[in-house]
Amino acid sequence: MRYSNSEKIYEKAVKIIPGGVNSPVRAFKSVDKTYPIFVNRGKGSKIYDEDGNEYIDYICSWGPLILGHNNERVLKGVREAIELGSSFGLPTKMEVELAELVCKCYPSMDMIRFTTSGTEATMAAVRVARAFTNRNKILKFEGCYHGHSDSLLVSSGSGLLTDGYQDSNGITEGVLKDTLVAPFGNIQKVKEILETKEVACLIMEPVPANMGLINSSKEFLQAMRDICDETGTLLIFDEVISGFRVALGGAQEYYGITPDITTLGKIIGGGYPVGAFGGKKEIMDMIAPVGRVYHAGTLSGNPVAVRAGFEMVSHLLENRETLYKELEEKVIYMTDSIEKIAKKYDVPIKINKLGSLFTIFFSDLDEITDLEHVINSNTTHYSIYFNTLLDNGVVAPPSKYEAHFVSVAHTKEDLDRTLEVIDMAFKKIGETNGK
Ligand SMILES: Cc1ncc(COP(=O)(O)O)c(C=O)c1O
């Protein structure tokens, strides 16, 4: 595989964009590559880089592309919307239609507000929770990522973990002291913190997917719901990844637990910039211009982006009976086969999976249930895995702390080709182990 065009573009990029990328997880540093591939286009399950290389893609834009790249229905909607204008700074009918559609899929939301990113959605959700409860502190879990607003960049996951740290510089002491942290799964610690009754909200990924995929459970989520109720704390489910992915109605539908506020992003915009937060009417009525919690955005509810989201969510709703089952079957087929390959070459792995998401941890532990386990998994093995796949036309996440995303567009042929390449990767890993 030749990457010379990507290399040349990177040489220019790195002089003008920090690290050559506009979001750190796009850099390939943690998988021992100096520069990433620069993508030229995508269609279905495939992306094509600036050297003309074709790859089966398991990043899928980090989640939004559940229907694959440039899905025809989404593309048609976007083309129609573009013809009507790019942005008005005034409301459009499609915002209301997408709002109704999303609230139908998420009955916990009486009302919803659109943003342009998941980061803005979680930032606004925390602000409204503080106003509603009249409390300053918030609680999050270690290794969960909720975007890059100041108060949520504490013990964070995703790109920070990949780069080997968890707390960003440039955040004031005051902000830091108001963000409390507990290990995921530790009910006792959450109880102790929330019983102080000083905490406005517990914000959590109901299924953590930013330290690799970590399994959740109905019992744990129920315990979080109960403790929040007992202590007057709002429960925020950050479903930016899990929303419309683990089920149409997200993790809250899958596990049957209702949060007070939900945040969404990624799929809700069909691959275009849309985020959202929503919840009970009495909470959402605190937002300006009804109440005095300010949230705004020049491009919030952008007409082209909401049309893309509308088409994607409509497709998911219309096909929910078969679509989620088929995605899950693809993941089960992949992960069962990967486990067999690992056995063949004596490579210790553990796979966590849910719906169309999975993470391979190179670890000999029986279970990967928390951040510590993930940190201790084998980074060198992950790097061999990633690079062998890349060199043979498959893009896996360039970090052991992320999930693989499978889309409707991935065919049986794609999956089988991927498994052939994984066989090559595990063979190499087995050989480095002296086997
Ligand atoms: C769970 C979760 N919340 C929030 C965000 C932030 O969303 P965005 O990158 O759109 O700002 C992400 C991004 O990956 C996420 O995974």
GROMACS .gro file of C-alpha atoms and ligand atoms in nm:
model
  451
    1MET     CA    1   0.000   0.000   0.000
    2ARG     CA    2   0.137   0.344  -0.097
    3TYR     CA    3   0.053   0.637   0.124
    4SER     CA    4   0.273   0.901  -0.042
    5ASN     CA    5  -0.006   1.150  -0.120
    6SER     CA    6  -0.136   1.129   0.236
    7GLU     CA    7   0.220   1.182   0.360
    8LYS     CA    8   0.264   1.494   0.142
    9ILE     CA    9  -0.068   1.640   0.257
   10TYR     CA   10   0.027   1.568   0.617
   11GLU     CA   11   0.358   1.751   0.576
   12LYS     CA   12   0.162   2.061   0.474
   13ALA     CA   13  -0.114   2.003   0.731
   14VAL     CA   14   0.115   1.974   1.029
   15LYS     CA   15   0.261   2.318   0.960
   16ILE     CA   16  -0.077   2.486   0.974
   17ILE     CA   17  -0.310   2.266   1.182
   18PRO     CA   18  -0.194   2.140   1.525
   19GLY     CA   19  -0.090   1.778   1.475
   20GLY     CA   20  -0.221   1.806   1.119
   21VAL     CA   21  -0.573   1.709   1.233
   22ASN     CA   22  -0.886   1.891   1.349
   23SER     CA   23  -0.974   1.630   1.610
   24PRO     CA   24  -0.705   1.432   1.795
   25VAL     CA   25  -0.850   1.083   1.741
   26ARG     CA   26  -0.783   1.125   1.369
   27ALA     CA   27  -0.407   1.117   1.429
   28PHE     CA   28  -0.251   0.773   1.407
   29LYS     CA   29   0.012   0.843   1.676
   30SER     CA   30  -0.101   0.579   1.923
   31VAL     CA   31  -0.077   0.309   1.657
   32ASP     CA   32   0.283   0.401   1.572
   33LYS     CA   33   0.219   0.588   1.249
   34THR     CA   34   0.356   0.935   1.185
   35TYR     CA   35   0.066   1.049   0.970
   36PRO     CA   36  -0.295   0.948   0.910
   37ILE     CA   37  -0.452   0.862   0.576
   38PHE     CA   38  -0.628   1.160   0.419
   39VAL     CA   39  -0.970   1.057   0.292
   40ASN     CA   40  -1.094   1.165  -0.048
   41ARG     CA   41  -1.440   1.004  -0.059
   42GLY     CA   42  -1.665   0.733   0.081
   43LYS     CA   43  -1.944   0.514  -0.051
   44GLY     CA   44  -2.130   0.239   0.132
   45SER     CA   45  -1.893   0.044   0.356
   46LYS     CA   46  -1.579   0.182   0.184
   47ILE     CA   47  -1.358   0.488   0.198
   48TYR     CA   48  -1.091   0.589  -0.054
   49ASP     CA   49  -0.781   0.787   0.039
   50GLU     CA   50  -0.582   1.048  -0.155
   51ASP     CA   51  -0.355   0.772  -0.291
   52GLY     CA   52  -0.657   0.593  -0.438
   53ASN     CA   53  -0.644   0.311  -0.180
   54GLU     CA   54  -0.976   0.147  -0.094
   55TYR     CA   55  -1.061   0.047   0.263
   56ILE     CA   56  -1.350  -0.130   0.436
   57ASP     CA   57  -1.432   0.125   0.705
   58TYR     CA   58  -1.504   0.042   1.071
   59ILE     CA   59  -1.478   0.402   1.192
   60CYS     CA   60  -1.790   0.517   1.006
   61SER     CA   61  -1.718   0.878   1.111
   62TRP     CA   62  -1.709   0.757   1.475
   63GLY     CA   63  -2.069   0.644   1.467
   64PRO     CA   64  -2.300   0.861   1.257
   65LEU     CA   65  -2.285   0.649   0.941
   66ILE     CA   66  -2.504   0.360   1.049
   67LEU     CA   67  -2.630   0.342   0.689
   68GLY     CA   68  -2.278   0.364   0.544
   69HIS     CA   69  -2.115   0.646   0.348
   70ASN     CA   70  -2.328   0.870   0.129
   71ASN     CA   71  -2.648   0.672   0.169
   72GLU     CA   72  -2.873   0.748  -0.130
   73ARG     CA   73  -3.178   0.853   0.072
   74VAL     CA   74  -2.976   1.090   0.290
   75LEU     CA   75  -2.793   1.227  -0.013
   76LYS     CA   76  -3.119   1.295  -0.198
   77GLY     CA   77  -3.259   1.482   0.104
   78VAL     CA   78  -2.943   1.686   0.142
   79ARG     CA   79  -2.942   1.777  -0.230
   80GLU     CA   80  -3.301   1.899  -0.204
   81ALA     CA   81  -3.226   2.098   0.112
   82ILE     CA   82  -2.915   2.261  -0.036
   83GLU     CA   83  -3.119   2.386  -0.332
   84LEU     CA   84  -3.345   2.572  -0.089
   85GLY     CA   85  -3.063   2.757   0.089
   86SER     CA   86  -2.781   2.689   0.331
   87SER     CA   87  -2.888   2.862   0.652
   88PHE     CA   88  -3.138   3.134   0.743
   89GLY     CA   89  -3.097   3.231   1.108
   90LEU     CA   90  -3.473   3.180   1.123
   91PRO     CA   91  -3.666   2.863   1.205
   92THR     CA   92  -3.759   2.605   0.940
   93LYS     CA   93  -4.032   2.339   0.926
   94MET     CA   94  -3.780   2.055   0.904
   95GLU     CA   95  -3.645   2.136   1.255
   96VAL     CA   96  -3.994   2.076   1.393
   97GLU     CA   97  -4.032   1.755   1.193
   98LEU     CA   98  -3.700   1.617   1.314
   99ALA     CA   99  -3.790   1.721   1.672
  100GLU     CA  100  -4.120   1.530   1.653
  101LEU     CA  101  -3.952   1.228   1.500
  102VAL     CA  102  -3.677   1.210   1.761
  103CYS     CA  103  -3.916   1.263   2.055
  104LYS     CA  104  -4.133   0.981   1.917
  105CYS     CA  105  -3.830   0.749   1.934
  106TYR     CA  106  -3.731   0.882   2.281
  107PRO     CA  107  -4.049   0.906   2.491
  108SER     CA  108  -3.840   1.039   2.785
  109MET     CA  109  -3.811   1.366   2.592
  110ASP     CA  110  -4.117   1.591   2.595
  111MET     CA  111  -3.909   1.861   2.431
  112ILE     CA  112  -3.578   1.887   2.248
  113ARG     CA  113  -3.326   2.152   2.143
  114PHE     CA  114  -3.087   2.109   1.852
  115THR     CA  115  -2.719   2.202   1.862
  116THR     CA  116  -2.439   2.156   1.608
  117SER     CA  117  -2.239   1.898   1.803
  118GLY     CA  118  -2.254   1.647   2.084
  119THR     CA  119  -2.022   1.871   2.285
  120GLU     CA  120  -2.270   2.156   2.278
  121ALA     CA  121  -2.553   1.920   2.369
  122THR     CA  122  -2.383   1.789   2.684
  123MET     CA  123  -2.258   2.137   2.781
  124ALA     CA  124  -2.611   2.279   2.761
  125ALA     CA  125  -2.761   1.975   2.936
  126VAL     CA  126  -2.529   2.025   3.233
  127ARG     CA  127  -2.610   2.397   3.244
  128VAL     CA  128  -2.983   2.334   3.252
  129ALA     CA  129  -2.939   2.064   3.518
  130ARG     CA  130  -2.750   2.312   3.736
  131ALA     CA  131  -3.022   2.572   3.693
  132PHE     CA  132  -3.302   2.322   3.759
  133THR     CA  133  -3.152   2.186   4.080
  134ASN     CA  134  -2.980   2.502   4.194
  135ARG     CA  135  -2.666   2.296   4.260
  136ASN     CA  136  -2.316   2.350   4.118
  137LYS     CA  137  -2.141   2.014   4.126
  138ILE     CA  138  -2.175   1.742   3.867
  139LEU     CA  139  -2.074   1.375   3.869
  140LYS     CA  140  -1.931   1.176   3.577
  141PHE     CA  141  -1.760   0.841   3.534
  142GLU     CA  142  -1.389   0.785   3.472
  143GLY     CA  143  -1.311   0.717   3.107
  144CYS     CA  144  -1.647   0.841   2.981
  145TYR     CA  145  -1.622   1.115   2.720
  146HIS     CA  146  -1.887   1.381   2.685
  147GLY     CA  147  -1.723   1.621   2.442
  148HIS     CA  148  -1.474   1.896   2.508
  149SER     CA  149  -1.652   2.153   2.726
  150ASP     CA  150  -1.445   2.253   3.032
  151SER     CA  151  -1.646   2.085   3.306
  152LEU     CA  152  -1.661   1.752   3.123
  153LEU     CA  153  -1.291   1.723   3.039
  154VAL     CA  154  -1.209   1.559   3.370
  155SER     CA  155  -1.104   1.192   3.384
  156SER     CA  156  -1.215   1.180   3.025
  157GLY     CA  157  -1.196   0.909   2.760
  158SER     CA  158  -1.154   0.898   2.382
  159GLY     CA  159  -0.873   1.110   2.232
  160LEU     CA  160  -0.737   1.215   2.571
  161LEU     CA  161  -0.692   0.855   2.683
  162THR     CA  162  -0.540   0.773   2.346
  163ASP     CA  163  -0.283   1.049   2.400
  164GLY     CA  164  -0.206   0.918   2.748
  165TYR     CA  165  -0.372   1.175   2.976
  166GLN     CA  166  -0.725   1.237   3.099
  167ASP     CA  167  -0.751   1.599   3.216
  168SER     CA  168  -0.699   1.888   2.976
  169ASN     CA  169  -0.482   2.185   3.067
  170GLY     CA  170  -0.640   2.529   3.045
  171ILE     CA  171  -0.933   2.460   3.276
  172THR     CA  172  -0.972   2.670   3.590
  173GLU     CA  173  -0.946   2.525   3.941
  174GLY     CA  174  -1.301   2.641   4.007
  175VAL     CA  175  -1.441   2.437   3.719
  176LEU     CA  176  -1.232   2.133   3.809
  177LYS     CA  177  -1.348   2.126   4.170
  178ASP     CA  178  -1.712   2.114   4.063
  179THR     CA  179  -1.668   1.799   3.854
  180LEU     CA  180  -1.668   1.486   4.068
  181VAL     CA  181  -1.569   1.148   3.934
  182ALA     CA  182  -1.647   0.783   4.015
  183PRO     CA  183  -1.527   0.458   3.857
  184PHE     CA  184  -1.786   0.313   3.616
  185GLY     CA  185  -1.986   0.042   3.788
  186ASN     CA  186  -1.913   0.156   4.146
  187ILE     CA  187  -2.259   0.199   4.298
  188GLN     CA  188  -2.130   0.263   4.650
  189LYS     CA  189  -1.909   0.553   4.540
  190VAL     CA  190  -2.195   0.712   4.343
  191LYS     CA  191  -2.419   0.678   4.648
  192GLU     CA  192  -2.163   0.845   4.877
  193ILE     CA  193  -2.117   1.137   4.639
  194LEU     CA  194  -2.483   1.195   4.559
  195GLU     CA  195  -2.594   1.164   4.921
  196THR     CA  196  -2.424   1.498   4.990
  197LYS     CA  197  -2.714   1.645   4.789
  198GLU     CA  198  -2.477   1.896   4.635
  199VAL     CA  199  -2.471   1.741   4.291
  200ALA     CA  200  -2.690   1.875   4.009
  201CYS     CA  201  -2.659   1.579   3.776
  202LEU     CA  202  -2.500   1.246   3.708
  203ILE     CA  203  -2.399   1.251   3.342
  204MET     CA  204  -2.312   0.912   3.198
  205GLU     CA  205  -2.275   0.716   2.879
  206PRO     CA  206  -2.530   0.444   2.960
  207VAL     CA  207  -2.305   0.217   2.753
  208PRO     CA  208  -1.949   0.356   2.776
  209ALA     CA  209  -1.787   0.353   2.433
  210ASN     CA  210  -1.500   0.596   2.473
  211MET     CA  211  -1.261   0.369   2.665
  212GLY     CA  212  -1.338   0.095   2.422
  213LEU     CA  213  -1.682  -0.056   2.465
  214ILE     CA  214  -1.764  -0.141   2.826
  215ASN     CA  215  -2.064  -0.358   2.906
  216SER     CA  216  -2.342  -0.197   3.104
  217SER     CA  217  -2.645  -0.356   3.270
  218LYS     CA  218  -3.005  -0.284   3.354
  219GLU     CA  219  -2.928  -0.339   3.724
  220PHE     CA  220  -2.651  -0.079   3.728
  221LEU     CA  221  -2.857   0.177   3.535
  222GLN     CA  222  -3.154   0.111   3.763
  223ALA     CA  223  -2.931   0.173   4.065
  224MET     CA  224  -2.821   0.505   3.911
  225ARG     CA  225  -3.186   0.598   3.851
  226ASP     CA  226  -3.280   0.512   4.208
  227ILE     CA  227  -2.992   0.699   4.371
  228CYS     CA  228  -3.064   1.006   4.157
  229ASP     CA  229  -3.431   0.994   4.260
  230GLU     CA  230  -3.343   0.955   4.628
  231THR     CA  231  -3.105   1.251   4.622
  232GLY     CA  232  -3.280   1.496   4.388
  233THR     CA  233  -3.006   1.460   4.127
  234LEU     CA  234  -3.089   1.472   3.757
  235LEU     CA  235  -2.983   1.169   3.554
  236ILE     CA  236  -2.840   1.258   3.212
  237PHE     CA  237  -2.790   0.979   2.961
  238ASP     CA  238  -2.534   1.090   2.706
  239GLU     CA  239  -2.652   0.885   2.411
  240VAL     CA  240  -2.438   1.062   2.152
  241ILE     CA  241  -2.297   0.721   2.055
  242SER     CA  242  -2.558   0.476   2.186
  243GLY     CA  243  -2.855   0.676   2.055
  244PHE     CA  244  -3.016   0.515   1.748
  245ARG     CA  245  -2.732   0.262   1.753
  246VAL     CA  246  -2.781   0.007   2.032
  247ALA     CA  247  -3.154   0.038   1.955
  248LEU     CA  248  -3.371   0.295   1.782
  249GLY     CA  249  -3.455   0.442   2.124
  250GLY     CA  250  -3.094   0.411   2.244
  251ALA     CA  251  -2.973   0.251   2.565
  252GLN     CA  252  -3.276   0.386   2.752
  253GLU     CA  253  -3.501   0.171   2.532
  254TYR     CA  254  -3.261  -0.125   2.531
  255TYR     CA  255  -3.233  -0.137   2.912
  256GLY     CA  256  -3.573   0.016   2.993
  257ILE     CA  257  -3.438   0.294   3.217
  258THR     CA  258  -3.562   0.651   3.177
  259PRO     CA  259  -3.323   0.944   3.226
  260ASP     CA  260  -3.428   1.301   3.306
  261ILE     CA  261  -3.226   1.449   3.021
  262THR     CA  262  -3.092   1.282   2.706
  263THR     CA  263  -2.813   1.410   2.484
  264LEU     CA  264  -2.779   1.299   2.124
  265GLY     CA  265  -2.546   1.361   1.832
  266LYS     CA  266  -2.386   1.168   1.547
  267ILE     CA  267  -2.669   0.957   1.390
  268ILE     CA  268  -2.927   1.228   1.460
  269GLY     CA  269  -2.751   1.441   1.196
  270GLY     CA  270  -2.713   1.165   0.938
  271GLY     CA  271  -2.341   1.244   0.908
  272TYR     CA  272  -2.392   1.622   0.917
  273PRO     CA  273  -2.341   1.847   1.223
  274VAL     CA  274  -2.638   1.802   1.456
  275GLY     CA  275  -2.654   1.739   1.829
  276ALA     CA  276  -2.953   1.763   2.062
  277PHE     CA  277  -3.057   1.760   2.424
  278GLY     CA  278  -3.403   1.705   2.558
  279GLY     CA  279  -3.610   1.594   2.852
  280LYS     CA  280  -3.917   1.662   3.057
  281LYS     CA  281  -4.110   1.980   2.979
  282GLU     CA  282  -4.050   2.138   3.320
  283ILE     CA  283  -3.675   2.103   3.269
  284MET     CA  284  -3.674   2.222   2.906
  285ASP     CA  285  -3.894   2.520   2.997
  286MET     CA  286  -3.592   2.664   3.178
  287ILE     CA  287  -3.425   2.734   2.843
  288ALA     CA  288  -3.430   3.078   2.678
  289PRO     CA  289  -3.644   3.235   2.546
  290VAL     CA  290  -3.893   3.065   2.784
  291GLY     CA  291  -3.658   3.060   3.083
  292ARG     CA  292  -3.320   3.206   3.170
  293VAL     CA  293  -3.080   2.925   3.083
  294TYR     CA  294  -2.912   3.049   2.770
  295HIS     CA  295  -2.848   2.819   2.479
  296ALA     CA  296  -2.808   2.939   2.121
  297GLY     CA  297  -2.628   2.875   1.792
  298THR     CA  298  -2.606   3.042   1.451
  299LEU     CA  299  -2.609   2.700   1.286
  300SER     CA  300  -2.822   2.513   1.545
  301GLY     CA  301  -3.087   2.320   1.356
  302ASN     CA  302  -2.917   2.399   1.026
  303PRO     CA  303  -3.165   2.316   0.746
  304VAL     CA  304  -2.930   2.094   0.546
  305ALA     CA  305  -2.810   1.904   0.854
  306VAL     CA  306  -3.158   1.848   1.000
  307ARG     CA  307  -3.279   1.719   0.663
  308ALA     CA  308  -2.996   1.465   0.661
  309GLY     CA  309  -3.088   1.363   1.015
  310PHE     CA  310  -3.455   1.343   0.926
  311GLU     CA  311  -3.388   1.106   0.636
  312MET     CA  312  -3.157   0.884   0.839
  313VAL     CA  313  -3.381   0.862   1.145
  314SER     CA  314  -3.688   0.804   0.924
  315HIS     CA  315  -3.508   0.515   0.755
  316LEU     CA  316  -3.415   0.367   1.092
  317LEU     CA  317  -3.771   0.402   1.222
  318GLU     CA  318  -3.926   0.250   0.910
  319ASN     CA  319  -3.686  -0.046   0.916
  320ARG     CA  320  -3.637  -0.093   1.288
  321GLU     CA  321  -3.779  -0.448   1.298
  322THR     CA  322  -3.511  -0.591   1.069
  323LEU     CA  323  -3.230  -0.337   1.067
  324TYR     CA  324  -3.108  -0.362   1.426
  325LYS     CA  325  -3.132  -0.741   1.423
  326GLU     CA  326  -2.924  -0.760   1.106
  327LEU     CA  327  -2.659  -0.527   1.246
  328GLU     CA  328  -2.636  -0.733   1.562
  329GLU     CA  329  -2.607  -1.054   1.359
  330LYS     CA  330  -2.317  -0.906   1.163
  331VAL     CA  331  -2.137  -0.818   1.486
  332ILE     CA  332  -2.197  -1.162   1.633
  333TYR     CA  333  -2.067  -1.324   1.313
  334MET     CA  334  -1.755  -1.103   1.324
  335THR     CA  335  -1.681  -1.140   1.693
  336ASP     CA  336  -1.739  -1.518   1.704
  337SER     CA  337  -1.504  -1.557   1.406
  338ILE     CA  338  -1.243  -1.324   1.560
  339GLU     CA  339  -1.247  -1.531   1.879
  340LYS     CA  340  -1.178  -1.845   1.676
  341ILE     CA  341  -0.887  -1.679   1.494
  342ALA     CA  342  -0.744  -1.563   1.828
  343LYS     CA  343  -0.756  -1.920   1.961
  344LYS     CA  344  -0.585  -2.050   1.647
  345TYR     CA  345  -0.283  -1.823   1.703
  346ASP     CA  346  -0.301  -1.828   2.083
  347VAL     CA  347  -0.356  -1.451   2.104
  348PRO     CA  348  -0.528  -1.351   2.429
  349ILE     CA  349  -0.822  -1.124   2.354
  350LYS     CA  350  -1.151  -1.023   2.507
  351ILE     CA  351  -1.429  -0.874   2.296
  352ASN     CA  352  -1.704  -0.651   2.430
  353LYS     CA  353  -2.001  -0.605   2.197
  354LEU     CA  354  -2.345  -0.452   2.187
  355GLY     CA  355  -2.568  -0.402   1.884
  356SER     CA  356  -2.349  -0.272   1.601
  357LEU     CA  357  -2.053  -0.186   1.825
  358PHE     CA  358  -1.757  -0.396   1.936
  359THR     CA  359  -1.408  -0.354   2.078
  360ILE     CA  360  -1.127  -0.611   2.072
  361PHE     CA  361  -0.911  -0.583   2.384
  362PHE     CA  362  -0.573  -0.757   2.367
  363SER     CA  363  -0.580  -0.882   2.722
  364ASP     CA  364  -0.575  -1.213   2.908
  365LEU     CA  365  -0.833  -1.097   3.163
  366ASP     CA  366  -1.164  -1.286   3.170
  367GLU     CA  367  -1.359  -0.961   3.162
  368ILE     CA  368  -1.295  -0.600   3.068
  369THR     CA  369  -1.522  -0.399   3.291
  370ASP     CA  370  -1.340  -0.077   3.371
  371LEU     CA  371  -1.083   0.177   3.266
  372GLU     CA  372  -0.797   0.011   3.454
  373HIS     CA  373  -0.849  -0.310   3.255
  374VAL     CA  374  -0.847  -0.117   2.928
  375ILE     CA  375  -0.534   0.082   3.013
  376ASN     CA  376  -0.354  -0.243   3.093
  377SER     CA  377  -0.453  -0.411   2.766
  378ASN     CA  378  -0.172  -0.461   2.514
  379THR     CA  379  -0.104  -0.147   2.310
  380THR     CA  380   0.163  -0.309   2.091
  381HIS     CA  381  -0.072  -0.587   1.986
  382TYR     CA  382  -0.339  -0.331   1.904
  383SER     CA  383  -0.091  -0.140   1.691
  384ILE     CA  384   0.006  -0.455   1.495
  385TYR     CA  385  -0.364  -0.530   1.450
  386PHE     CA  386  -0.439  -0.178   1.325
  387ASN     CA  387  -0.142  -0.154   1.088
  388THR     CA  388  -0.191  -0.499   0.934
  389LEU     CA  389  -0.553  -0.413   0.868
  390LEU     CA  390  -0.468  -0.073   0.720
  391ASP     CA  391  -0.200  -0.214   0.491
  392ASN     CA  392  -0.453  -0.465   0.363
  393GLY     CA  393  -0.745  -0.233   0.300
  394VAL     CA  394  -0.936  -0.229   0.629
  395VAL     CA  395  -0.962   0.074   0.861
  396ALA     CA  396  -1.009  -0.007   1.230
  397PRO     CA  397  -1.017   0.268   1.495
  398PRO     CA  398  -0.662   0.407   1.537
  399SER     CA  399  -0.678   0.360   1.915
  400LYS     CA  400  -0.739   0.073   2.154
  401TYR     CA  401  -0.976   0.306   2.344
  402GLU     CA  402  -1.243   0.321   2.074
  403ALA     CA  403  -1.515   0.097   1.933
  404HIS     CA  404  -1.552  -0.055   1.587
  405PHE     CA  405  -1.871   0.064   1.414
  406VAL     CA  406  -2.056  -0.171   1.178
  407SER     CA  407  -2.306  -0.029   0.929
  408VAL     CA  408  -2.599  -0.152   0.724
  409ALA     CA  409  -2.374  -0.114   0.418
  410HIS     CA  410  -2.118  -0.373   0.535
  411THR     CA  411  -2.174  -0.684   0.322
  412LYS     CA  412  -2.097  -1.047   0.405
  413GLU     CA  413  -1.812  -1.016   0.153
  414ASP     CA  414  -1.674  -0.715   0.346
  415LEU     CA  415  -1.692  -0.905   0.673
  416ASP     CA  416  -1.523  -1.213   0.527
  417ARG     CA  417  -1.244  -1.006   0.371
  418THR     CA  418  -1.198  -0.830   0.706
  419LEU     CA  419  -1.171  -1.167   0.881
  420GLU     CA  420  -0.905  -1.282   0.634
  421VAL     CA  421  -0.700  -0.973   0.717
  422ILE     CA  422  -0.758  -1.016   1.090
  423ASP     CA  423  -0.622  -1.370   1.048
  424MET     CA  424  -0.302  -1.217   0.904
  425ALA     CA  425  -0.281  -0.968   1.192
  426PHE     CA  426  -0.332  -1.228   1.466
  427LYS     CA  427  -0.076  -1.456   1.301
  428LYS     CA  428   0.179  -1.173   1.330
  429ILE     CA  429   0.082  -1.104   1.690
  430GLY     CA  430   0.115  -1.475   1.769
  431GLU     CA  431   0.464  -1.472   1.617
  432THR     CA  432   0.573  -1.171   1.825
  433ASN     CA  433   0.463  -1.372   2.130
  434GLY     CA  434   0.718  -1.635   2.033
  435LYS     CA  435   0.450  -1.880   1.921
  436LIG     C1  436  -2.067   0.994   2.433
  436LIG     C2  437  -2.023   1.119   2.364
  436LIG     N1  438  -2.068   1.237   2.406
  436LIG     C3  439  -2.033   1.352   2.346
  436LIG     C4  440  -1.948   1.353   2.238
  436LIG     C5  441  -1.910   1.481   2.172
  436LIG     O1  442  -1.972   1.491   2.047
  436LIG     P1  443  -1.906   1.580   1.933
  436LIG     O2  444  -1.780   1.517   1.893
  436LIG     O3  445  -2.011   1.583   1.826
  436LIG     O4  446  -1.886   1.716   1.991
  436LIG     C6  447  -1.897   1.232   2.191
  436LIG     C7  448  -1.804   1.228   2.077
  436LIG     O5  449  -1.752   1.128   2.038
  436LIG     C8  450  -1.935   1.112   2.255
  436LIG     O6  451  -1.888   0.992   2.215
   0.00000   0.00000   0.00000
